[in-house]
PDB file of C-alpha atoms in Angstrom:
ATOM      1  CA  UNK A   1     199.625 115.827 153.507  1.00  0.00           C
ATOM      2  CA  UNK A   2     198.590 115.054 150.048  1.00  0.00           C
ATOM      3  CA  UNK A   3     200.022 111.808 148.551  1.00  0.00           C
ATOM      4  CA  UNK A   4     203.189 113.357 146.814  1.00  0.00           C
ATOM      5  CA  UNK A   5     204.588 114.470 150.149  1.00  0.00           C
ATOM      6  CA  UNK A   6     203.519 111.292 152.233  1.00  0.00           C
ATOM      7  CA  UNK A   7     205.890 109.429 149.656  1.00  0.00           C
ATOM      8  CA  UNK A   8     208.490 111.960 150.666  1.00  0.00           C
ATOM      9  CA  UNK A   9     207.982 111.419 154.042  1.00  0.00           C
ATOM     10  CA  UNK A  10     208.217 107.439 153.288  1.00  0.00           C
ATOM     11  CA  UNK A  11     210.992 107.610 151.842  1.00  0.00           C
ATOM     12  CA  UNK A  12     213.015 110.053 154.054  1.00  0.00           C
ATOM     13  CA  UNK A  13     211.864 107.788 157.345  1.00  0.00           C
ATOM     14  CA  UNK A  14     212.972 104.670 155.205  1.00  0.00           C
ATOM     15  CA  UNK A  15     216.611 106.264 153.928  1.00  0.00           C
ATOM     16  CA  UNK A  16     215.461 105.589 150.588  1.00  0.00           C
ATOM     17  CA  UNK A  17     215.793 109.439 149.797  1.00  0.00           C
ATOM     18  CA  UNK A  18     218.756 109.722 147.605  1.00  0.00           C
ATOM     19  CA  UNK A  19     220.943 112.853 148.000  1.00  0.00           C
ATOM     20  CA  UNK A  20     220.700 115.149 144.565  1.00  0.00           C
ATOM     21  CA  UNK A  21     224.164 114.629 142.990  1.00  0.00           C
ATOM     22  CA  UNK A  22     225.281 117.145 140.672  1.00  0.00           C
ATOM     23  CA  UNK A  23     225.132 116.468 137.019  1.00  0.00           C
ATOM     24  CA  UNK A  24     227.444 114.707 135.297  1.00  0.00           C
ATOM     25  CA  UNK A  25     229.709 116.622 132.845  1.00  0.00           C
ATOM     26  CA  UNK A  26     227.794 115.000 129.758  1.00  0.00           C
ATOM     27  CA  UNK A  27     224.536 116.078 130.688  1.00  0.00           C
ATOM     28  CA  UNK A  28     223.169 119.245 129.465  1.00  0.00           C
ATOM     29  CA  UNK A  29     222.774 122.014 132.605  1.00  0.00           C
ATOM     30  CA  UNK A  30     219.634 123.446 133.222  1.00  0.00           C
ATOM     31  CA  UNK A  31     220.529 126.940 131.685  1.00  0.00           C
ATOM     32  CA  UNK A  32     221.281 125.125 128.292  1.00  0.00           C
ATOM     33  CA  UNK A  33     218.113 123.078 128.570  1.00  0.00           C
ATOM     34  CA  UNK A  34     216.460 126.565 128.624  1.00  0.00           C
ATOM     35  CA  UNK A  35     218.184 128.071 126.122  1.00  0.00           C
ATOM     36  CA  UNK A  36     217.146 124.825 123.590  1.00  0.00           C
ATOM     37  CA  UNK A  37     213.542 125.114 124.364  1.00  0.00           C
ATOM     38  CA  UNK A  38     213.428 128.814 123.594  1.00  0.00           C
ATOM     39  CA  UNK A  39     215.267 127.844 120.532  1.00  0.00           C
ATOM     40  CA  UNK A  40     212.968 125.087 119.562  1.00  0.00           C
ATOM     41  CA  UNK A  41     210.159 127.112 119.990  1.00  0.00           C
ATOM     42  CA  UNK A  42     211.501 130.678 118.154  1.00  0.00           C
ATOM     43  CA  UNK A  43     212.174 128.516 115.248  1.00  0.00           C
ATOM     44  CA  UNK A  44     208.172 127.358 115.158  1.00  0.00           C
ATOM     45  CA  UNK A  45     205.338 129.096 113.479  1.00  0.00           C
ATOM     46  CA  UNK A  46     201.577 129.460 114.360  1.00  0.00           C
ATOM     47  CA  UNK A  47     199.650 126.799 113.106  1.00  0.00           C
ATOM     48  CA  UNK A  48     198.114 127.718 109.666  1.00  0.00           C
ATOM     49  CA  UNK A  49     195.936 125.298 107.263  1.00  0.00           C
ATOM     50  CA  UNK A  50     197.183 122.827 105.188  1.00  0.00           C
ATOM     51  CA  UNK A  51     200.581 122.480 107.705  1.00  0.00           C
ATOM     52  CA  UNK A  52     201.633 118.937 108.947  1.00  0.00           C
ATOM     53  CA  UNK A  53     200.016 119.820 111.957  1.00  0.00           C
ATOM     54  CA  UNK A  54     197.100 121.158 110.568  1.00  0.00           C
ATOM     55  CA  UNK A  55     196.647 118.339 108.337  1.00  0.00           C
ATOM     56  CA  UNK A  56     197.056 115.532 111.377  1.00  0.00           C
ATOM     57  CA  UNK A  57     194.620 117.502 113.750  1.00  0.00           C
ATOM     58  CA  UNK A  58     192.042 117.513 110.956  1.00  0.00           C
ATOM     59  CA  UNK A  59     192.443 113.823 110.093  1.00  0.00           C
ATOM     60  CA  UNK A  60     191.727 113.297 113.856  1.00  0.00           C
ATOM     61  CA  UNK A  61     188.352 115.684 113.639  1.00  0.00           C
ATOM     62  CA  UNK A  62     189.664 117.856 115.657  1.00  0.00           C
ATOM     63  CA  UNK A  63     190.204 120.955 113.015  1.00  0.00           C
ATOM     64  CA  UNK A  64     190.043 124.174 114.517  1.00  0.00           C
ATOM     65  CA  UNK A  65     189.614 127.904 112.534  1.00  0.00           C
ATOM     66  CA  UNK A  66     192.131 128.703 114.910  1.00  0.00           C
ATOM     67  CA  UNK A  67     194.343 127.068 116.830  1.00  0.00           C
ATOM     68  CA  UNK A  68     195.701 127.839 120.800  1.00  0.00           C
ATOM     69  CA  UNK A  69     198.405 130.089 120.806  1.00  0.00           C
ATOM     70  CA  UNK A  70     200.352 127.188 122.628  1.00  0.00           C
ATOM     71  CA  UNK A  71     200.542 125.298 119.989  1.00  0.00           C
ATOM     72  CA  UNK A  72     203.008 125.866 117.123  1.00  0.00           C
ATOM     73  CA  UNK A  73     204.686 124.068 113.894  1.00  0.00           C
ATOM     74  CA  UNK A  74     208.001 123.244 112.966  1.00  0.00           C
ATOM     75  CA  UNK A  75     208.579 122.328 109.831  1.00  0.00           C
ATOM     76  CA  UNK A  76     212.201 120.281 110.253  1.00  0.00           C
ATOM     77  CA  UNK A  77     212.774 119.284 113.688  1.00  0.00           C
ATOM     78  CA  UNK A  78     215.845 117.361 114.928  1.00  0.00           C
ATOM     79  CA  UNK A  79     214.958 113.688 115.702  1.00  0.00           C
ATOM     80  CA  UNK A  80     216.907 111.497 117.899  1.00  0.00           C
ATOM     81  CA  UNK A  81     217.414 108.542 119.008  1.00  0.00           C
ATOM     82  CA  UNK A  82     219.927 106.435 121.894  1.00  0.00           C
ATOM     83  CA  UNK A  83     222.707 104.576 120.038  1.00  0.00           C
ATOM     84  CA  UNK A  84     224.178 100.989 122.560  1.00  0.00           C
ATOM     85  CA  UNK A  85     225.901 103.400 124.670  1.00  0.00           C
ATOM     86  CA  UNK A  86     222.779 105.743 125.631  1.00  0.00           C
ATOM     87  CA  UNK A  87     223.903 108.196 123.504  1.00  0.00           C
ATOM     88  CA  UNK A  88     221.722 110.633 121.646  1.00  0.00           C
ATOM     89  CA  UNK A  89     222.723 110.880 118.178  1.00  0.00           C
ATOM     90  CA  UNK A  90     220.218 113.074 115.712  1.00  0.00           C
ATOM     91  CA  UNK A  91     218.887 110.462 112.716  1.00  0.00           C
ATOM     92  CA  UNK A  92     216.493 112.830 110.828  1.00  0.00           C
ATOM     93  CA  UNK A  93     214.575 115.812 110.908  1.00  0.00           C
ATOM     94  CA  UNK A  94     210.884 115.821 110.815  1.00  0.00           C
ATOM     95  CA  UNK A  95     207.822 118.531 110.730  1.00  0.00           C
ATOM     96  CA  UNK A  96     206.665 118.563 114.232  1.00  0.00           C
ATOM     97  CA  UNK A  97     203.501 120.096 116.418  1.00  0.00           C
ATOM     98  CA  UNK A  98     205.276 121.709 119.336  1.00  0.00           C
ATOM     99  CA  UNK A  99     203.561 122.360 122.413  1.00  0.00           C
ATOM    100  CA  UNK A 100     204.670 125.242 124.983  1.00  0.00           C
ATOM    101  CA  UNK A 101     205.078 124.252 128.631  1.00  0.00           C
ATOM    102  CA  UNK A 102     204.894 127.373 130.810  1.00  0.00           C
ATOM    103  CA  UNK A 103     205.829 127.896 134.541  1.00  0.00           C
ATOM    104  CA  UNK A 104     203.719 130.015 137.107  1.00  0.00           C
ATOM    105  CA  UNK A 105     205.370 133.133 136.181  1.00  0.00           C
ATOM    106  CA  UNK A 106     204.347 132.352 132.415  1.00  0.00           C
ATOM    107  CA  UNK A 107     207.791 131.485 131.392  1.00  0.00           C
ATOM    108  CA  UNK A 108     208.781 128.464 129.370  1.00  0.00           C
ATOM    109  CA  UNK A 109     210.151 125.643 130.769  1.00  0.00           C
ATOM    110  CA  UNK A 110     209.720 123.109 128.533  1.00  0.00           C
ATOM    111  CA  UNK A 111     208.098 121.810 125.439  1.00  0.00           C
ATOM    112  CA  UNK A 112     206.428 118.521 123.979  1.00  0.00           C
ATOM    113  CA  UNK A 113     207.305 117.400 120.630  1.00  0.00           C
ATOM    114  CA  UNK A 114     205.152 115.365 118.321  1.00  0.00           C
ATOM    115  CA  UNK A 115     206.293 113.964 115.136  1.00  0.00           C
ATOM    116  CA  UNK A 116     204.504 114.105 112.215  1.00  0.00           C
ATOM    117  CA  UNK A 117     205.996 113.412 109.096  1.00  0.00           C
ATOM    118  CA  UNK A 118     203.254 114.288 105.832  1.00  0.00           C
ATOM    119  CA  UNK A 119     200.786 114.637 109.005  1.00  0.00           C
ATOM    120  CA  UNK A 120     201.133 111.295 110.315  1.00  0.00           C
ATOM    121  CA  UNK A 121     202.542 110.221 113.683  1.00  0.00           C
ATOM    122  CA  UNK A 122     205.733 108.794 113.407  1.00  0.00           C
ATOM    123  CA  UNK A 123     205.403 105.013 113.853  1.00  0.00           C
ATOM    124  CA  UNK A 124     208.038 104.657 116.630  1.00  0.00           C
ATOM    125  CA  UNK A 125     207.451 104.546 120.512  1.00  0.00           C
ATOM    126  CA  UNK A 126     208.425 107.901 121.666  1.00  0.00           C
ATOM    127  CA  UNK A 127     207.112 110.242 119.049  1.00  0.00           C
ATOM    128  CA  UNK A 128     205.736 112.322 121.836  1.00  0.00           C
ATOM    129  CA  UNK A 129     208.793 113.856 123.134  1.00  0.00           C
ATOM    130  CA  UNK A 130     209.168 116.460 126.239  1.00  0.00           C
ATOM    131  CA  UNK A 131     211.843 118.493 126.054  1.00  0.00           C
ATOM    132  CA  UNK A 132     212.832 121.062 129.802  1.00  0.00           C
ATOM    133  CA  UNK A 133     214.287 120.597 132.641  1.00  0.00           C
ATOM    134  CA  UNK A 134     211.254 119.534 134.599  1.00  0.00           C
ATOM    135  CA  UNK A 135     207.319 119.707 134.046  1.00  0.00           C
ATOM    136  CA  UNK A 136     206.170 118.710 137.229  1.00  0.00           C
ATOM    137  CA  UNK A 137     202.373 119.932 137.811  1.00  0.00           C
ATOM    138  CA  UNK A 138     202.649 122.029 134.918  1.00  0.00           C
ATOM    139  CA  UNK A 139     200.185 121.842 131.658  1.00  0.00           C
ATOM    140  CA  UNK A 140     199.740 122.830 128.685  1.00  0.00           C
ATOM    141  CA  UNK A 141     197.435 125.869 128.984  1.00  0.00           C
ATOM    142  CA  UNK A 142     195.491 125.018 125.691  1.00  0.00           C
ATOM    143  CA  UNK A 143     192.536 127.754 126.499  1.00  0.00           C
ATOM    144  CA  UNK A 144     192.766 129.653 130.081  1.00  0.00           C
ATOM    145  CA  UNK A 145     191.078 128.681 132.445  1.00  0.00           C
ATOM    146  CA  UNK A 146     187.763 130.426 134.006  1.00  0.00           C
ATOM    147  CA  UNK A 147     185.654 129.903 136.588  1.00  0.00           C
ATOM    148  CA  UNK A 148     185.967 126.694 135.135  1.00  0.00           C
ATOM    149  CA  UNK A 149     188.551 124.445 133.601  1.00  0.00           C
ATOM    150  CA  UNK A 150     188.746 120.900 132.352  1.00  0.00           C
ATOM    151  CA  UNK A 151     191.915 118.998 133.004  1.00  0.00           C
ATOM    152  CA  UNK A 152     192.998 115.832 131.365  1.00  0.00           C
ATOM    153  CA  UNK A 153     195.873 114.145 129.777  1.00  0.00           C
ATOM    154  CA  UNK A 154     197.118 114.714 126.696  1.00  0.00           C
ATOM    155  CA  UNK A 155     196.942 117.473 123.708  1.00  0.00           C
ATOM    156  CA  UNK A 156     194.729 115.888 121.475  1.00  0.00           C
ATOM    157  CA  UNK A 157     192.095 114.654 124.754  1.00  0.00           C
ATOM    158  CA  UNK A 158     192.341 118.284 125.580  1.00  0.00           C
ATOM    159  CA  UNK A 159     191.164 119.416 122.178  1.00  0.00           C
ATOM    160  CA  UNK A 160     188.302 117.019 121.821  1.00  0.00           C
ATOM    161  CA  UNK A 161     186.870 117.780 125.283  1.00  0.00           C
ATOM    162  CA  UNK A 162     187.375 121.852 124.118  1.00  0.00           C
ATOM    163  CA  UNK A 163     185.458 121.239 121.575  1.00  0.00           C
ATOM    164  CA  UNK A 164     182.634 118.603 123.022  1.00  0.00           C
ATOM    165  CA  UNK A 165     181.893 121.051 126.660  1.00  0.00           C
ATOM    166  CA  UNK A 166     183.230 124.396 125.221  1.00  0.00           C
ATOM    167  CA  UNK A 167     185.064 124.901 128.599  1.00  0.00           C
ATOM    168  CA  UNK A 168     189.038 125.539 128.894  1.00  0.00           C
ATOM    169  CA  UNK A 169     190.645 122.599 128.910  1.00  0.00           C
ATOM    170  CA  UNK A 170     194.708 121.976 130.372  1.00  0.00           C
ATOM    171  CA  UNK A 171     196.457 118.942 129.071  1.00  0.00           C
ATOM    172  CA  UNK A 172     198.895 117.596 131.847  1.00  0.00           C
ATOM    173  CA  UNK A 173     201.016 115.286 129.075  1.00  0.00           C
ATOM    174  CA  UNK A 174     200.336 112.289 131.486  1.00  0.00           C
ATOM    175  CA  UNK A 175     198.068 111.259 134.285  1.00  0.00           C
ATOM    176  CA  UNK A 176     201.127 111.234 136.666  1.00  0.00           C
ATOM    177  CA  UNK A 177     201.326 114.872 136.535  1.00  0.00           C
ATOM    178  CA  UNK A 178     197.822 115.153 137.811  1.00  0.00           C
ATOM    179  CA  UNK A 179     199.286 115.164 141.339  1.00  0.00           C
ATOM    180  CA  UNK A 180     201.369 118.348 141.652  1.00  0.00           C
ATOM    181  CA  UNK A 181     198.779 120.800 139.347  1.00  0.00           C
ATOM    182  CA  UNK A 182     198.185 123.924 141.216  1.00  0.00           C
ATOM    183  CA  UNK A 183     194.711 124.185 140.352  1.00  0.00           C
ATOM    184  CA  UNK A 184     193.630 128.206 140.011  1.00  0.00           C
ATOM    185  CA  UNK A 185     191.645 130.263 142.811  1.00  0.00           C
ATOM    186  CA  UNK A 186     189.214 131.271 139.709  1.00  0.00           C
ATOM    187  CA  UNK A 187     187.835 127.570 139.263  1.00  0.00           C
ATOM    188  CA  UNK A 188     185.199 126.920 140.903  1.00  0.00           C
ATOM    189  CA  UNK A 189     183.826 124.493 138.580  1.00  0.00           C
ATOM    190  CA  UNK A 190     186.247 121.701 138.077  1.00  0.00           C
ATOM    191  CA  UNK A 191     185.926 119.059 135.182  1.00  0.00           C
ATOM    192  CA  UNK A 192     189.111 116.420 135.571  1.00  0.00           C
ATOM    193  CA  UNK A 193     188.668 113.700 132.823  1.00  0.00           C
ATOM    194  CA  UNK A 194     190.903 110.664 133.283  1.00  0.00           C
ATOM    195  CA  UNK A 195     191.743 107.235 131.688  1.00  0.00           C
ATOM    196  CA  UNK A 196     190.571 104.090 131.776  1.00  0.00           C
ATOM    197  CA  UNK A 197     193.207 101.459 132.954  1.00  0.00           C
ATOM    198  CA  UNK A 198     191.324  99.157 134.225  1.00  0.00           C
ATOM    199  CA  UNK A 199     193.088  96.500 132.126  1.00  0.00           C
ATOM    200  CA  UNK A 200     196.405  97.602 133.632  1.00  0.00           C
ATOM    201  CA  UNK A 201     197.104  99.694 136.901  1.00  0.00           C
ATOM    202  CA  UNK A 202     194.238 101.913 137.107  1.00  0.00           C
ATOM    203  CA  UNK A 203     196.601 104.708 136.918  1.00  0.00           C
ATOM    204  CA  UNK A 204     194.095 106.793 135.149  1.00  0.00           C
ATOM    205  CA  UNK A 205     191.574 106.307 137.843  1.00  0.00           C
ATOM    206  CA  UNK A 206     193.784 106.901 140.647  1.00  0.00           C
ATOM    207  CA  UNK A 207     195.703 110.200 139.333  1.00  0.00           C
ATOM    208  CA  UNK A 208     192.181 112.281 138.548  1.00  0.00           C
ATOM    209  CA  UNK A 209     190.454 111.020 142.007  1.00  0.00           C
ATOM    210  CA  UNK A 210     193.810 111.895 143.544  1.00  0.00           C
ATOM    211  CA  UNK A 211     193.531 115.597 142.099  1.00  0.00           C
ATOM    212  CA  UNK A 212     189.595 115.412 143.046  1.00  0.00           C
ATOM    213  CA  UNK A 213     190.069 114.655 146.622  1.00  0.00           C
ATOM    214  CA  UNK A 214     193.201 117.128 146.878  1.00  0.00           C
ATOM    215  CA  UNK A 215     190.964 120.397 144.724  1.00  0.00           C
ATOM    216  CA  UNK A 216     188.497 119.297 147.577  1.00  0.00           C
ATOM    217  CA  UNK A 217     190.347 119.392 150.587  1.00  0.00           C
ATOM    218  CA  UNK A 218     192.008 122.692 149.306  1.00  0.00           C
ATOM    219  CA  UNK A 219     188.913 124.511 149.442  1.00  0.00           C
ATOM    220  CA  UNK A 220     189.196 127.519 151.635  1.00  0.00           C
ATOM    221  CA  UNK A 221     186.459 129.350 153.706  1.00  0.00           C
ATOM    222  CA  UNK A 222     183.881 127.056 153.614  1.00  0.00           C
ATOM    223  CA  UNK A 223     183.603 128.120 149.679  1.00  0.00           C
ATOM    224  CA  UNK A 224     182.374 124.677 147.489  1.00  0.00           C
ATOM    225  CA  UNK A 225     184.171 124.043 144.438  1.00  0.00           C
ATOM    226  CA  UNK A 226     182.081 122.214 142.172  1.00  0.00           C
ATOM    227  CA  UNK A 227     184.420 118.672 140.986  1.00  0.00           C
ATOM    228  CA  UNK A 228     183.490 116.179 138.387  1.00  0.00           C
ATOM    229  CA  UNK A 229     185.372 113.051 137.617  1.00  0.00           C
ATOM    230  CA  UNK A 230     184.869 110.931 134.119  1.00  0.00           C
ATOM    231  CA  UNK A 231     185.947 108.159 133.218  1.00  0.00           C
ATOM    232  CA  UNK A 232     185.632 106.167 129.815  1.00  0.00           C
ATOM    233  CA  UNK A 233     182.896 103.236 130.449  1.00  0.00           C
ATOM    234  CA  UNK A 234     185.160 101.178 128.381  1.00  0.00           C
ATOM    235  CA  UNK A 235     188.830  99.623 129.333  1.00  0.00           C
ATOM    236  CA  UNK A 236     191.745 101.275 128.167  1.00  0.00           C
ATOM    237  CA  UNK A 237     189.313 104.129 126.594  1.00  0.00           C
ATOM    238  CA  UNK A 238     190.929 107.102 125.532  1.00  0.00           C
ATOM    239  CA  UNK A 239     188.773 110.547 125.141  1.00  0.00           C
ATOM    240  CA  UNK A 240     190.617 111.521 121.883  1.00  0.00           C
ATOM    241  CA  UNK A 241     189.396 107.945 120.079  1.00  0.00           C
ATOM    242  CA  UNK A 242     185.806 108.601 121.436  1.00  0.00           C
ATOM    243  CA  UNK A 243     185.815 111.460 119.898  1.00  0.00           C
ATOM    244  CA  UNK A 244     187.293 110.464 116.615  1.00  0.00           C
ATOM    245  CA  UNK A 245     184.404 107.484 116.463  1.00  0.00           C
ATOM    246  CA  UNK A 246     181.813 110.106 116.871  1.00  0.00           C
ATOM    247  CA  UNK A 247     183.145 112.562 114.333  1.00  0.00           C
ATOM    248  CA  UNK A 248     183.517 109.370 111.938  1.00  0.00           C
ATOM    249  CA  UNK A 249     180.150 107.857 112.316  1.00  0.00           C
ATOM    250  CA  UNK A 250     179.061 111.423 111.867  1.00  0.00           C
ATOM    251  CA  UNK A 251     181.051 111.563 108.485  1.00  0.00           C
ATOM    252  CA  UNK A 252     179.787 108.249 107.415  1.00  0.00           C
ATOM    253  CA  UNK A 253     176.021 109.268 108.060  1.00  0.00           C
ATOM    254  CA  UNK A 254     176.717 112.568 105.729  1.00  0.00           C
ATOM    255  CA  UNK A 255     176.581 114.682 108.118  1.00  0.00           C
ATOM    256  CA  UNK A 256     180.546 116.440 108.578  1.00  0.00           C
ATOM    257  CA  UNK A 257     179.884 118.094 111.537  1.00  0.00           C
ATOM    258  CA  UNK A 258     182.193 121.685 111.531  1.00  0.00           C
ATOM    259  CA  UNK A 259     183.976 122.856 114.753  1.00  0.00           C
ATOM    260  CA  UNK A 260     182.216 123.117 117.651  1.00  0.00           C
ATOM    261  CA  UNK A 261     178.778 122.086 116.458  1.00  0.00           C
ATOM    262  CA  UNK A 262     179.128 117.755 117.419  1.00  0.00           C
ATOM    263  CA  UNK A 263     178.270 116.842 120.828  1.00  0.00           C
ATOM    264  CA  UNK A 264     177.495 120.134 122.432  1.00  0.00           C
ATOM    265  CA  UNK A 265     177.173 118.817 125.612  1.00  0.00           C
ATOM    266  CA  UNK A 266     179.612 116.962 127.888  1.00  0.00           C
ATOM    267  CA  UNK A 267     177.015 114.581 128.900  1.00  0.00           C
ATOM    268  CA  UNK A 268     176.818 113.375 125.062  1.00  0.00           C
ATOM    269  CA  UNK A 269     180.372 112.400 125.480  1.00  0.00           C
ATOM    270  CA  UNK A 270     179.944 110.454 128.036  1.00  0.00           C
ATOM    271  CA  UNK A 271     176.987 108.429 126.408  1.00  0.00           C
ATOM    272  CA  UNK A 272     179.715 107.625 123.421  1.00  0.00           C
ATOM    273  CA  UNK A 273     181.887 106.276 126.166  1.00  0.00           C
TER     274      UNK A 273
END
């Protein structure tokens, strides 16, 4: 049993296993939640320069001459935000990067919305948004994967380590959803590159050795599927920033390094850790 179902199991033995209910008449069904995803992403358009999102991912060295088809701009999306009563009410529109969820069929489920007004984050707490009915082991496919595939957190992490190792990279939009990926029969090289928490839970730590022990144990006749764990040296490290430092330093020095030509080799990412 991996760890998601032993928690099942826990919980079922303990009664702590709620029964579903069915949704309440003021939350949105499942077919609606659908229906505003597909919405949300019809109304985006393929990254292009000089866009909000162009302009942020640049600003963050991590320009591309052309960007994964997953990723997409809106130029005026709906913002929200809970009123006292835990009620969404809409309190602006802003340009947005929007990020396609798919399921296993290659369907959309869901999508993640980041605001960035002029190509800035917005300065609140949830300007990363997800937006489906349910993500649960299911990335954001920024480059498909191979015989090998690097997995790791979020969008931006997943760009950086795309363009540091040249491998296909996933971006799970949290290290919680590390448990459930259904990691591909092509991969036989896996590269899973976590957090480091060790100043709070270790969350980081445990969710990419989790998937590293599980891709192991998966492994089926007697095949080897080569697994690498990193993990920043530093506390509360993120890949993204390490990458940013690099590509600034570089700037500073003179020396504006263009797409894929700064730290060619995974192993030089790791030394900036």
């Amino acid at each position: 049993m991996d760890f998601h179902e032993v928690l099942v199991a826990v919980e079922r033995y303990l009664g702590l296993n709620p029964t579903p209910r069915a949704p309440r008449a003021s939350e949105p069904s499942d077919e609606y939640m659908r229906k505003l995803v597909r919405q949300i992403w019809n109304e985006s358009q393929p990254v292009s320069k000089g866009d909000e999102v162009d302009r942020y991912l640049t600003s963050r060295g991590l320009a591309f001459p052309e960007y994964p088809s997953v990723l997409r701009f809106h130029p005026k999306l709906a913002y929200y935000r809970k009123d006292e009563s835990s009620k969404s009410r809409k309190v602006a529109e802003y340009a947005a990067m929007v990020a396609r969820v798919d399921g296993p069929e290659g369907d959309i489920r869901a999508v993640n919305r980041i605001y960035l007004p002029n190509g800035r984050k917005l300065g609140t707490d949830d300007t990363k948004k997800v937006l489906g009915s349910g993500i649960a082991g299911l990335p954001v496919k920024l480059f498909e994967a191979t015989d090998e595939l690097v997995v790791t957190g979020g969008i931006e992490k997943g760009l950086a380590l795309h363009l540091a190792t040249f491998k296909p990279t996933w971006a799970m939009l949290g290290a919680g959803n590390f448990e459930q990926l259904v990691i591909p029969d092509t991969v036989t090289k896996l590269w899973i590159y976590g957090d480091n928490d060790t100043d709070g839970d270790f969350a980081g730590q445990h969710f990419a050795f989790s998937l590293a022990r599980r891709a192991r144990r998966e492994q089926k006749d007697g095949s080897r599927r080569e697994i690498n764990v990193f993990i920043p040296k530093s506390p509360e490290a993120d890949w993204s920033d390490i990458w940013f430092r690099r590509w600034q330093a570089q700037l500073a020095e003179g020396r504006q390094a263009k797409p894929r030509q700064a730290m060619r080799r995974d192993a030089e990412l790791r030394q900036v850790a």
